[in-house]
Structure formats: structure tokens, C-alpha cells
Amino acid sequence: MYRPGLLLIALASGVLASETQVPFVQPLQQQQPSDSTAFSAKELNGRFLHVTDLHPDAYYLPDTAESNACHRPRNKKTDKNIAGPFGLPYSECDSPLSLTNYTLDHIGKKWTKNIDFVIWTGDNVRHDNDRKLPRTQDEIYALNRAVAKRMDELFLSQGIPVVPSLGNNDIWPHNILTPGPNGITNEFSNIWHKFIPFHQLQVFQRGAYYSVEVIPNSLAVVSLNTLYFYDNNKAVEGCPYLDPLDPGNLELDWLDVQLELYRSRGMKVYLTGHVPPSPGNYWPQCYTRYVDLALRFQDTIVGHLYGHMNDDFFFFLDSEDLEIPKKVESEGHKGLFNALMTDFGNLSKKSNRYAVVNVSPSVVPNPYIPTFRIFSYNSTGQATDVVNSIGRNHGHKKGGGDKEKRCREDEYKDTWKCHLKNSTWHNSEQGSPSRNNELFTPLGYAQYHLPGLDYIRKRRSLKYKLEYLTYQLELLHPLNANDTAFVYPVPIQELPKSLRAPMNATTTSKFAPYGLKDLTIPSWLGLGRRLGDEGEKKLRKKFKSFMRVKKKGKKSKSK
């Protein structure tokens, strides 16, 4: 078994090497023309990586058992779920260093030349699931330094901005983060000093959130510290209206200002973080404020990307969540699929009242199998026909009517639902890349996974493969073979052989179950309504299989 000394030796020796202190340098970023909206396919790849929840475990040992977190010799008579050299899929064990190293090496080799930036949403240490081997703060910092160094070597040193977020397991004790500045925010400002723009360091030290212009003057990624919104963090009060100095309120105030500034500059923004914004994860008043910002800035926010859940799904932020009262259903793993299908079945035809959140599955095979996503986005600005959404309202106001009466009640009068800004939702199609396919609109993603961990014994046998993609098949190739300006959403060499030749609208493939023309809110609503239809049994089955791939005959446990 690894001992703490051996852990540090392993990290220092390059298995996951610790960071060497170097002078601060700004991330190298793409050069832009004088007209910040005039990009060409040659200047941008039109793709980015989202990777989350690596959970490397330097104490993982092959031929051990899930019952002891894959840390100690197994009982050969009773332990049947045995750890392999590259991980134990569908289990409660974390990632061996061999798996995290292979994953990052693979991404670096295959994708560095094909992406423009990296979104990395936290949890870079093992879970605290072994009472005989509790985590320590030194271990947590050492692993985060090691993974940060590897991200620097693979991406930042190649001119690719990297935007990390703090996970609930990246701190000790897990889930608990007091208001900053504190030792944790100071330490991570050091660990991530290459990734955080210099002028953002003071804000980061206060609360572990910041933003990066991944395409200067055009596209930014905001990294939120979701621990100040997370209802498992009992060190904060949960954004109460009467406490403006609550760290969650301070963070959302900062976000409001940042979004206003980005809007005034004509920029677009991705909101990213570890714990996804839902009633089942966030303190109620933090959730209310997040939904309000998501709907007020639909013209500026192009997407919401999160991890943490170790599942693959999407859901909607709904304007109904700003009303009183709102029935909240649990979004825990038990019943998650059924809860989503119910929500999808009740979707309104008024698309202006929604924003969509994408939750990516994890690298750690707990309980999924290792996974990462490559998104593509509109990097040319080529216009498409504006979608005519039903019931669009350019000046929708929140509150009024019965809500005004309810807000005089003691239960609600001092809550954010009764004190939101009475401002316009900027949700018109034109000029909103979250709602219409234009410059920086997300177009789709390809999801890659690593099957076979339970029987692969040699590194050369490991191979990430395409699990599925969201695109319409005919959009994977140019309509005209002579179209030299076409930007492939997925490089041809990263497609399975069956998808490498152009296809028409009648072609089907197991790799393309959704057939989305883009990832705008109307497209997601269309998929949601299809899934909400009880007659779509085949599509529902496929969606459920992606949510949590599990070994035949084995029930998956809660995270």
C-alpha cells in the first residue's frame, strides 16, 4: 500500500509531478483581428474540451477490493469486485494514477491541436471514503498541484487557456468552505496562478471565483465557486436576502456586474463550476438568484457547464422557479431519471422562460466509466434563419399579481424572490447565441468514453472511443465537397469509420441518437419534449443508458 512518503515520491517523480514555482505569466491567447467579431476558421478551431471529476487516488492498488476503496488486499473468498490496473468501473473506487495519466496523455496527444480552450470543473483528489486512510490537506494540495502542472504542460504551454473550478472534494474537510480570504483560497491562488488573470487574483482570494477571456474581447468563461451556493456547505448561510455580506451573495453580486460588463462590450460568456445549479443542490435563495441571472442575461450567456454528479444529463432552469410557491422535487440519484422525464413532459411552449444546464459525466469510473466531452461552437459567425419561438416576450417582467400579495407574508417578504430586479429579460432570438445559431453558439458535442477497464491489463490496450454525439449526421461534413471554409465539428480522424463519409438526412447511426442541429435553447427544448413523450420509449432508453452506464446485473450506488 502507498504510504504518505511514497505518495509524495510518486508525485515528484512525474507520475503526477508537483508544480515548480515560476514567475506569473498571462495565459497565451488567440490573436484577434481589429474587428473582434470577424473570425475565420483558420484562427480558431471552433472546439473546446470539458473535463471533470478526475479523482486521482495515489493509494489505489490493483487486485484489491471495492469494499476497502481499492486500497488494501482483498478477501479472496468474499470480495468479487476486483480492482484492475487502470480502474474499477461501475464501483465506488476512485481513479488510479495510471488512469488519470493515460486520460490526460490521450487528450493531449489527440486534441491539443484541435481545441481553443479547456473547461475543467474540479474534484482533483480522491473521495474521503476510507476511514482507515483519511485524506489530509497536504495530500489534497499536492494532487491539485500535480494535476495543475499537467494541465499547464499539455494546454497552457501550447497557448490554450485553461479555466479550472474548485470542487467539493478539493478542500478539507470536503464540502466545507468558510468565507474568504482564507487558507484555501490563498493556496489555490498559488496552485492556479498561471490560469487566473493577474487582475482577477484579488477577487479569487476573496472567494475562489474569477473569469478568463478565452478569446480576448469576444468570449469569456466564468469559473464560479459553487461551494458558496451548495447546501452541503454548512459554513455559509445560503444567500439570505438580509445578509448582503454572505459569500454567496457577494459572489452573485460580482457575477451580476461581470455579466453587465461583458454585455456592454458585446461579449459572450460560459458559466462554469463544479456543483450544478438545481433545487436539489443549491440553497434556495442562491438558486433563485442564479436562475434570475441566467434568464436576465440570455443574450450574453451561451451555456452553463457543470460536473459533480458523475452522471450524464441536462435540465432546465425555469422562470417558474422565481414564483411563489414552487414545489421542489428531489434531484438525488434515486429517481433522477423519472424526475427529469416528468419535468420534460411538463415543458411549456414558451421557450423564452428557460435556460439549459449541461452536466458532464466524470473521468473517475465511479459509477460511470471514464468520459470527457469535446464541444464545438460557431467560430465563423455565419448566420442562420432565426427560429420563431412560440410566445416570445421581449420585455417579460417578474412578479406581480398574487406574488405581490404573497410577498407581504412573513415567510417570503425577506427572500430574494420578492426583491429581484424588475428588469427586462434579454431573450430575443437575434443577438442571442444561446437561442439562435450565430457567432459563439454551441453547436454540439462528441462524448468519448473508455470501455473495458474491468478486463484490460496493458496500457497499449486502452483506447478512448466515441460513445455518442449530439449532431445531425449530415452536419458532420460539408454539403459541398469543395467547401474549403467548412469547420468540421469533429475532426474526421476522431470519428468511427462508419461516420467518416458524408451522409444525408435519412442516414441513421447508433452514435447519433439525438440529431440536434445545434445546442441552442430551442434545440434542447425540442429534445426535452421528445423525451417527455411516454411514446418515445427507444429514445428514453438511450438517454437513460447514457445517464449512468452500469455493468449488466449490477446496481449502481448513490454518489
JSON list of N, CA and C in Angstrom, two decimals, residues 309-368:
[
{"chain": "A", "resi": 309, "resn": "MET", "atom": "N", "xyz": [-21.94, 15.48, -10.50]},
{"chain": "A", "resi": 309, "resn": "MET", "atom": "CA", "xyz": [-22.95, 14.44, -10.34]},
{"chain": "A", "resi": 309, "resn": "MET", "atom": "C", "xyz": [-22.47, 13.07, -10.82]},
{"chain": "A", "resi": 310, "resn": "ASN", "atom": "N", "xyz": [-21.40, 13.04, -11.62]},
{"chain": "A", "resi": 310, "resn": "ASN", "atom": "CA", "xyz": [-20.89, 11.80, -12.22]},
{"chain": "A", "resi": 310, "resn": "ASN", "atom": "C", "xyz": [-21.93, 11.12, -13.11]},
{"chain": "A", "resi": 311, "resn": "ASP", "atom": "N", "xyz": [-22.92, 11.85, -13.51]},
{"chain": "A", "resi": 311, "resn": "ASP", "atom": "CA", "xyz": [-23.96, 11.37, -14.42]},
{"chain": "A", "resi": 311, "resn": "ASP", "atom": "C", "xyz": [-23.98, 12.25, -15.66]},
{"chain": "A", "resi": 312, "resn": "ASP", "atom": "N", "xyz": [-24.64, 11.78, -16.69]},
{"chain": "A", "resi": 312, "resn": "ASP", "atom": "CA", "xyz": [-24.75, 12.48, -17.98]},
{"chain": "A", "resi": 312, "resn": "ASP", "atom": "C", "xyz": [-26.21, 12.89, -18.17]},
{"chain": "A", "resi": 313, "resn": "PHE", "atom": "N", "xyz": [-26.49, 14.19, -18.03]},
{"chain": "A", "resi": 313, "resn": "PHE", "atom": "CA", "xyz": [-27.86, 14.64, -18.26]},
{"chain": "A", "resi": 313, "resn": "PHE", "atom": "C", "xyz": [-27.88, 16.14, -18.45]},
{"chain": "A", "resi": 314, "resn": "PHE", "atom": "N", "xyz": [-29.04, 16.64, -18.82]},
{"chain": "A", "resi": 314, "resn": "PHE", "atom": "CA", "xyz": [-29.27, 18.08, -18.91]},
{"chain": "A", "resi": 314, "resn": "PHE", "atom": "C", "xyz": [-30.59, 18.39, -18.25]},
{"chain": "A", "resi": 315, "resn": "PHE", "atom": "N", "xyz": [-30.77, 19.63, -17.85]},
{"chain": "A", "resi": 315, "resn": "PHE", "atom": "CA", "xyz": [-32.04, 20.05, -17.28]},
{"chain": "A", "resi": 315, "resn": "PHE", "atom": "C", "xyz": [-32.23, 21.53, -17.52]},
{"chain": "A", "resi": 316, "resn": "PHE", "atom": "N", "xyz": [-33.41, 22.02, -17.19]},
{"chain": "A", "resi": 316, "resn": "PHE", "atom": "CA", "xyz": [-33.76, 23.40, -17.50]},
{"chain": "A", "resi": 316, "resn": "PHE", "atom": "C", "xyz": [-33.92, 24.23, -16.23]},
{"chain": "A", "resi": 317, "resn": "LEU", "atom": "N", "xyz": [-33.45, 25.46, -16.31]},
{"chain": "A", "resi": 317, "resn": "LEU", "atom": "CA", "xyz": [-33.79, 26.49, -15.32]},
{"chain": "A", "resi": 317, "resn": "LEU", "atom": "C", "xyz": [-35.05, 27.17, -15.82]},
{"chain": "A", "resi": 318, "resn": "ASP", "atom": "N", "xyz": [-36.04, 27.28, -14.96]},
{"chain": "A", "resi": 318, "resn": "ASP", "atom": "CA", "xyz": [-37.38, 27.66, -15.37]},
{"chain": "A", "resi": 318, "resn": "ASP", "atom": "C", "xyz": [-37.79, 28.94, -14.65]},
{"chain": "A", "resi": 319, "resn": "SER", "atom": "N", "xyz": [-38.42, 29.86, -15.37]},
{"chain": "A", "resi": 319, "resn": "SER", "atom": "CA", "xyz": [-38.89, 31.09, -14.74]},
{"chain": "A", "resi": 319, "resn": "SER", "atom": "C", "xyz": [-39.90, 30.81, -13.63]},
{"chain": "A", "resi": 320, "resn": "GLU", "atom": "N", "xyz": [-40.55, 29.66, -13.68]},
{"chain": "A", "resi": 320, "resn": "GLU", "atom": "CA", "xyz": [-41.47, 29.30, -12.60]},
{"chain": "A", "resi": 320, "resn": "GLU", "atom": "C", "xyz": [-40.75, 29.16, -11.26]},
{"chain": "A", "resi": 321, "resn": "ASP", "atom": "N", "xyz": [-39.43, 28.92, -11.34]},
{"chain": "A", "resi": 321, "resn": "ASP", "atom": "CA", "xyz": [-38.65, 28.80, -10.10]},
{"chain": "A", "resi": 321, "resn": "ASP", "atom": "C", "xyz": [-38.53, 30.14, -9.37]},
{"chain": "A", "resi": 322, "resn": "LEU", "atom": "N", "xyz": [-38.92, 31.22, -10.02]},
{"chain": "A", "resi": 322, "resn": "LEU", "atom": "CA", "xyz": [-38.86, 32.54, -9.40]},
{"chain": "A", "resi": 322, "resn": "LEU", "atom": "C", "xyz": [-40.19, 32.94, -8.76]},
{"chain": "A", "resi": 323, "resn": "GLU", "atom": "N", "xyz": [-41.18, 32.08, -8.93]},
{"chain": "A", "resi": 323, "resn": "GLU", "atom": "CA", "xyz": [-42.51, 32.39, -8.41]},
{"chain": "A", "resi": 323, "resn": "GLU", "atom": "C", "xyz": [-42.71, 31.79, -7.03]},
{"chain": "A", "resi": 324, "resn": "ILE", "atom": "N", "xyz": [-43.83, 32.12, -6.40]},
{"chain": "A", "resi": 324, "resn": "ILE", "atom": "CA", "xyz": [-44.18, 31.64, -5.06]},
{"chain": "A", "resi": 324, "resn": "ILE", "atom": "C", "xyz": [-45.55, 30.98, -5.12]},
{"chain": "A", "resi": 325, "resn": "PRO", "atom": "N", "xyz": [-45.72, 29.80, -4.55]},
{"chain": "A", "resi": 325, "resn": "PRO", "atom": "CA", "xyz": [-44.67, 28.88, -4.11]},
{"chain": "A", "resi": 325, "resn": "PRO", "atom": "C", "xyz": [-44.21, 28.03, -5.27]},
{"chain": "A", "resi": 326, "resn": "LYS", "atom": "N", "xyz": [-43.09, 27.36, -5.13]},
{"chain": "A", "resi": 326, "resn": "LYS", "atom": "CA", "xyz": [-42.58, 26.44, -6.12]},
{"chain": "A", "resi": 326, "resn": "LYS", "atom": "C", "xyz": [-42.36, 25.10, -5.47]},
{"chain": "A", "resi": 327, "resn": "LYS", "atom": "N", "xyz": [-43.07, 24.10, -5.98]},
{"chain": "A", "resi": 327, "resn": "LYS", "atom": "CA", "xyz": [-42.89, 22.75, -5.46]},
{"chain": "A", "resi": 327, "resn": "LYS", "atom": "C", "xyz": [-41.55, 22.22, -5.94]},
{"chain": "A", "resi": 328, "resn": "VAL", "atom": "N", "xyz": [-40.69, 21.83, -5.02]},
{"chain": "A", "resi": 328, "resn": "VAL", "atom": "CA", "xyz": [-39.36, 21.35, -5.36]},
{"chain": "A", "resi": 328, "resn": "VAL", "atom": "C", "xyz": [-39.30, 19.85, -5.15]},
{"chain": "A", "resi": 329, "resn": "GLU", "atom": "N", "xyz": [-38.88, 19.15, -6.18]},
{"chain": "A", "resi": 329, "resn": "GLU", "atom": "CA", "xyz": [-38.71, 17.71, -6.09]},
{"chain": "A", "resi": 329, "resn": "GLU", "atom": "C", "xyz": [-37.23, 17.38, -5.98]},
{"chain": "A", "resi": 330, "resn": "SER", "atom": "N", "xyz": [-36.92, 16.34, -5.24]},
{"chain": "A", "resi": 330, "resn": "SER", "atom": "CA", "xyz": [-35.53, 15.94, -5.07]},
{"chain": "A", "resi": 330, "resn": "SER", "atom": "C", "xyz": [-34.93, 15.54, -6.41]},
{"chain": "A", "resi": 331, "resn": "GLU", "atom": "N", "xyz": [-33.66, 15.94, -6.61]},
{"chain": "A", "resi": 331, "resn": "GLU", "atom": "CA", "xyz": [-32.94, 15.54, -7.80]},
{"chain": "A", "resi": 331, "resn": "GLU", "atom": "C", "xyz": [-31.79, 14.62, -7.44]},
{"chain": "A", "resi": 332, "resn": "GLY", "atom": "N", "xyz": [-31.93, 13.88, -6.33]},
{"chain": "A", "resi": 332, "resn": "GLY", "atom": "CA", "xyz": [-30.91, 12.91, -5.98]},
{"chain": "A", "resi": 332, "resn": "GLY", "atom": "C", "xyz": [-30.86, 11.80, -7.01]},
{"chain": "A", "resi": 333, "resn": "HIS", "atom": "N", "xyz": [-29.86, 10.95, -6.90]},
{"chain": "A", "resi": 333, "resn": "HIS", "atom": "CA", "xyz": [-29.71, 9.89, -7.88]},
{"chain": "A", "resi": 333, "resn": "HIS", "atom": "C", "xyz": [-30.93, 8.98, -7.91]},
{"chain": "A", "resi": 334, "resn": "LYS", "atom": "N", "xyz": [-31.53, 8.71, -6.75]},
{"chain": "A", "resi": 334, "resn": "LYS", "atom": "CA", "xyz": [-32.71, 7.88, -6.73]},
{"chain": "A", "resi": 334, "resn": "LYS", "atom": "C", "xyz": [-33.87, 8.64, -7.35]},
{"chain": "A", "resi": 335, "resn": "GLY", "atom": "N", "xyz": [-34.34, 8.15, -8.48]},
{"chain": "A", "resi": 335, "resn": "GLY", "atom": "CA", "xyz": [-35.46, 8.79, -9.14]},
{"chain": "A", "resi": 335, "resn": "GLY", "atom": "C", "xyz": [-35.08, 9.95, -10.03]},
{"chain": "A", "resi": 336, "resn": "LEU", "atom": "N", "xyz": [-33.78, 10.18, -10.28]},
{"chain": "A", "resi": 336, "resn": "LEU", "atom": "CA", "xyz": [-33.39, 11.30, -11.12]},
{"chain": "A", "resi": 336, "resn": "LEU", "atom": "C", "xyz": [-33.97, 11.18, -12.52]},
{"chain": "A", "resi": 337, "resn": "PHE", "atom": "N", "xyz": [-33.87, 10.01, -13.11]},
{"chain": "A", "resi": 337, "resn": "PHE", "atom": "CA", "xyz": [-34.40, 9.82, -14.46]},
{"chain": "A", "resi": 337, "resn": "PHE", "atom": "C", "xyz": [-35.89, 10.12, -14.51]},
{"chain": "A", "resi": 338, "resn": "ASN", "atom": "N", "xyz": [-36.64, 9.55, -13.58]},
{"chain": "A", "resi": 338, "resn": "ASN", "atom": "CA", "xyz": [-38.09, 9.77, -13.57]},
{"chain": "A", "resi": 338, "resn": "ASN", "atom": "C", "xyz": [-38.45, 11.24, -13.33]},
{"chain": "A", "resi": 339, "resn": "ALA", "atom": "N", "xyz": [-37.68, 11.90, -12.45]},
{"chain": "A", "resi": 339, "resn": "ALA", "atom": "CA", "xyz": [-37.93, 13.33, -12.20]},
{"chain": "A", "resi": 339, "resn": "ALA", "atom": "C", "xyz": [-37.69, 14.14, -13.46]},
{"chain": "A", "resi": 340, "resn": "LEU", "atom": "N", "xyz": [-36.61, 13.81, -14.20]},
{"chain": "A", "resi": 340, "resn": "LEU", "atom": "CA", "xyz": [-36.33, 14.53, -15.44]},
{"chain": "A", "resi": 340, "resn": "LEU", "atom": "C", "xyz": [-37.43, 14.30, -16.47]},
{"chain": "A", "resi": 341, "resn": "MET", "atom": "N", "xyz": [-37.88, 13.05, -16.59]},
{"chain": "A", "resi": 341, "resn": "MET", "atom": "CA", "xyz": [-38.93, 12.76, -17.58]},
{"chain": "A", "resi": 341, "resn": "MET", "atom": "C", "xyz": [-40.22, 13.51, -17.24]},
{"chain": "A", "resi": 342, "resn": "THR", "atom": "N", "xyz": [-40.51, 13.61, -15.95]},
{"chain": "A", "resi": 342, "resn": "THR", "atom": "CA", "xyz": [-41.69, 14.38, -15.54]},
{"chain": "A", "resi": 342, "resn": "THR", "atom": "C", "xyz": [-41.54, 15.85, -15.91]},
{"chain": "A", "resi": 343, "resn": "ASP", "atom": "N", "xyz": [-40.36, 16.41, -15.60]},
{"chain": "A", "resi": 343, "resn": "ASP", "atom": "CA", "xyz": [-40.11, 17.81, -15.94]},
{"chain": "A", "resi": 343, "resn": "ASP", "atom": "C", "xyz": [-40.19, 18.03, -17.45]},
{"chain": "A", "resi": 344, "resn": "PHE", "atom": "N", "xyz": [-39.60, 17.14, -18.22]},
{"chain": "A", "resi": 344, "resn": "PHE", "atom": "CA", "xyz": [-39.62, 17.27, -19.68]},
{"chain": "A", "resi": 344, "resn": "PHE", "atom": "C", "xyz": [-41.05, 17.18, -20.22]},
{"chain": "A", "resi": 345, "resn": "GLY", "atom": "N", "xyz": [-41.85, 16.32, -19.59]},
{"chain": "A", "resi": 345, "resn": "GLY", "atom": "CA", "xyz": [-43.23, 16.17, -20.04]},
{"chain": "A", "resi": 345, "resn": "GLY", "atom": "C", "xyz": [-44.08, 17.39, -19.75]},
{"chain": "A", "resi": 346, "resn": "ASN", "atom": "N", "xyz": [-43.63, 18.26, -18.85]},
{"chain": "A", "resi": 346, "resn": "ASN", "atom": "CA", "xyz": [-44.40, 19.45, -18.47]},
{"chain": "A", "resi": 346, "resn": "ASN", "atom": "C", "xyz": [-43.82, 20.73, -19.06]},
{"chain": "A", "resi": 347, "resn": "LEU", "atom": "N", "xyz": [-42.92, 20.62, -20.02]},
{"chain": "A", "resi": 347, "resn": "LEU", "atom": "CA", "xyz": [-42.29, 21.81, -20.59]},
{"chain": "A", "resi": 347, "resn": "LEU", "atom": "C", "xyz": [-43.32, 22.70, -21.29]},
{"chain": "A", "resi": 348, "resn": "SER", "atom": "N", "xyz": [-43.21, 23.98, -21.05]},
{"chain": "A", "resi": 348, "resn": "SER", "atom": "CA", "xyz": [-44.08, 24.95, -21.68]},
{"chain": "A", "resi": 348, "resn": "SER", "atom": "C", "xyz": [-43.68, 25.17, -23.13]},
{"chain": "A", "resi": 349, "resn": "LYS", "atom": "N", "xyz": [-44.61, 25.66, -23.94]},
{"chain": "A", "resi": 349, "resn": "LYS", "atom": "CA", "xyz": [-44.28, 26.03, -25.32]},
{"chain": "A", "resi": 349, "resn": "LYS", "atom": "C", "xyz": [-43.57, 27.38, -25.39]},
{"chain": "A", "resi": 350, "resn": "LYS", "atom": "N", "xyz": [-43.52, 28.10, -24.27]},
{"chain": "A", "resi": 350, "resn": "LYS", "atom": "CA", "xyz": [-42.87, 29.41, -24.25]},
{"chain": "A", "resi": 350, "resn": "LYS", "atom": "C", "xyz": [-41.38, 29.22, -23.97]},
{"chain": "A", "resi": 351, "resn": "SER", "atom": "N", "xyz": [-40.60, 29.19, -25.03]},
{"chain": "A", "resi": 351, "resn": "SER", "atom": "CA", "xyz": [-39.19, 28.87, -24.87]},
{"chain": "A", "resi": 351, "resn": "SER", "atom": "C", "xyz": [-38.41, 29.98, -24.19]},
{"chain": "A", "resi": 352, "resn": "ASN", "atom": "N", "xyz": [-38.97, 31.19, -24.13]},
{"chain": "A", "resi": 352, "resn": "ASN", "atom": "CA", "xyz": [-38.23, 32.30, -23.53]},
{"chain": "A", "resi": 352, "resn": "ASN", "atom": "C", "xyz": [-38.08, 32.16, -22.01]},
{"chain": "A", "resi": 353, "resn": "ARG", "atom": "N", "xyz": [-38.80, 31.25, -21.40]},
{"chain": "A", "resi": 353, "resn": "ARG", "atom": "CA", "xyz": [-38.79, 31.15, -19.94]},
{"chain": "A", "resi": 353, "resn": "ARG", "atom": "C", "xyz": [-37.74, 30.16, -19.42]},
{"chain": "A", "resi": 354, "resn": "TYR", "atom": "N", "xyz": [-36.87, 29.62, -20.32]},
{"chain": "A", "resi": 354, "resn": "TYR", "atom": "CA", "xyz": [-35.93, 28.58, -19.91]},
{"chain": "A", "resi": 354, "resn": "TYR", "atom": "C", "xyz": [-34.48, 28.94, -20.22]},
{"chain": "A", "resi": 355, "resn": "ALA", "atom": "N", "xyz": [-33.57, 28.37, -19.43]},
{"chain": "A", "resi": 355, "resn": "ALA", "atom": "CA", "xyz": [-32.15, 28.24, -19.76]},
{"chain": "A", "resi": 355, "resn": "ALA", "atom": "C", "xyz": [-31.81, 26.77, -19.55]},
{"chain": "A", "resi": 356, "resn": "VAL", "atom": "N", "xyz": [-30.75, 26.30, -20.18]},
{"chain": "A", "resi": 356, "resn": "VAL", "atom": "CA", "xyz": [-30.41, 24.87, -20.10]},
{"chain": "A", "resi": 356, "resn": "VAL", "atom": "C", "xyz": [-29.06, 24.70, -19.43]},
{"chain": "A", "resi": 357, "resn": "VAL", "atom": "N", "xyz": [-28.95, 23.67, -18.57]},
{"chain": "A", "resi": 357, "resn": "VAL", "atom": "CA", "xyz": [-27.71, 23.33, -17.87]},
{"chain": "A", "resi": 357, "resn": "VAL", "atom": "C", "xyz": [-27.25, 21.97, -18.36]},
{"chain": "A", "resi": 358, "resn": "ASN", "atom": "N", "xyz": [-25.97, 21.87, -18.75]},
{"chain": "A", "resi": 358, "resn": "ASN", "atom": "CA", "xyz": [-25.39, 20.60, -19.16]},
{"chain": "A", "resi": 358, "resn": "ASN", "atom": "C", "xyz": [-24.49, 20.06, -18.06]},
{"chain": "A", "resi": 359, "resn": "VAL", "atom": "N", "xyz": [-24.74, 18.82, -17.65]},
{"chain": "A", "resi": 359, "resn": "VAL", "atom": "CA", "xyz": [-23.94, 18.14, -16.63]},
{"chain": "A", "resi": 359, "resn": "VAL", "atom": "C", "xyz": [-23.14, 17.04, -17.31]},
{"chain": "A", "resi": 360, "resn": "SER", "atom": "N", "xyz": [-21.82, 17.14, -17.22]},
{"chain": "A", "resi": 360, "resn": "SER", "atom": "CA", "xyz": [-20.97, 16.16, -17.89]},
{"chain": "A", "resi": 360, "resn": "SER", "atom": "C", "xyz": [-20.61, 15.03, -16.94]},
{"chain": "A", "resi": 361, "resn": "PRO", "atom": "N", "xyz": [-20.54, 13.80, -17.45]},
{"chain": "A", "resi": 361, "resn": "PRO", "atom": "CA", "xyz": [-20.05, 12.70, -16.62]},
{"chain": "A", "resi": 361, "resn": "PRO", "atom": "C", "xyz": [-18.56, 12.83, -16.36]},
{"chain": "A", "resi": 362, "resn": "SER", "atom": "N", "xyz": [-18.04, 11.95, -15.52]},
{"chain": "A", "resi": 362, "resn": "SER", "atom": "CA", "xyz": [-16.72, 12.12, -14.94]},
{"chain": "A", "resi": 362, "resn": "SER", "atom": "C", "xyz": [-15.66, 11.26, -15.61]},
{"chain": "A", "resi": 363, "resn": "VAL", "atom": "N", "xyz": [-14.40, 11.58, -15.31]},
{"chain": "A", "resi": 363, "resn": "VAL", "atom": "CA", "xyz": [-13.30, 10.70, -15.66]},
{"chain": "A", "resi": 363, "resn": "VAL", "atom": "C", "xyz": [-13.24, 9.52, -14.70]},
{"chain": "A", "resi": 364, "resn": "VAL", "atom": "N", "xyz": [-13.47, 9.78, -13.41]},
{"chain": "A", "resi": 364, "resn": "VAL", "atom": "CA", "xyz": [-13.43, 8.69, -12.44]},
{"chain": "A", "resi": 364, "resn": "VAL", "atom": "C", "xyz": [-14.52, 7.66, -12.76]},
{"chain": "A", "resi": 365, "resn": "PRO", "atom": "N", "xyz": [-14.20, 6.37, -12.72]},
{"chain": "A", "resi": 365, "resn": "PRO", "atom": "CA", "xyz": [-15.21, 5.35, -13.02]},
{"chain": "A", "resi": 365, "resn": "PRO", "atom": "C", "xyz": [-16.07, 5.03, -11.80]},
{"chain": "A", "resi": 366, "resn": "ASN", "atom": "N", "xyz": [-16.68, 6.06, -11.24]},
{"chain": "A", "resi": 366, "resn": "ASN", "atom": "CA", "xyz": [-17.45, 5.93, -10.01]},
{"chain": "A", "resi": 366, "resn": "ASN", "atom": "C", "xyz": [-18.74, 6.72, -10.14]},
{"chain": "A", "resi": 367, "resn": "PRO", "atom": "N", "xyz": [-19.82, 6.15, -10.59]},
{"chain": "A", "resi": 367, "resn": "PRO", "atom": "CA", "xyz": [-20.04, 4.77, -11.01]},
{"chain": "A", "resi": 367, "resn": "PRO", "atom": "C", "xyz": [-20.08, 4.63, -12.52]},
{"chain": "A", "resi": 368, "resn": "TYR", "atom": "N", "xyz": [-19.69, 5.69, -13.23]},
{"chain": "A", "resi": 368, "resn": "TYR", "atom": "CA", "xyz": [-19.72, 5.69, -14.69]},
{"chain": "A", "resi": 368, "resn": "TYR", "atom": "C", "xyz": [-18.47, 4.97, -15.19]}
]
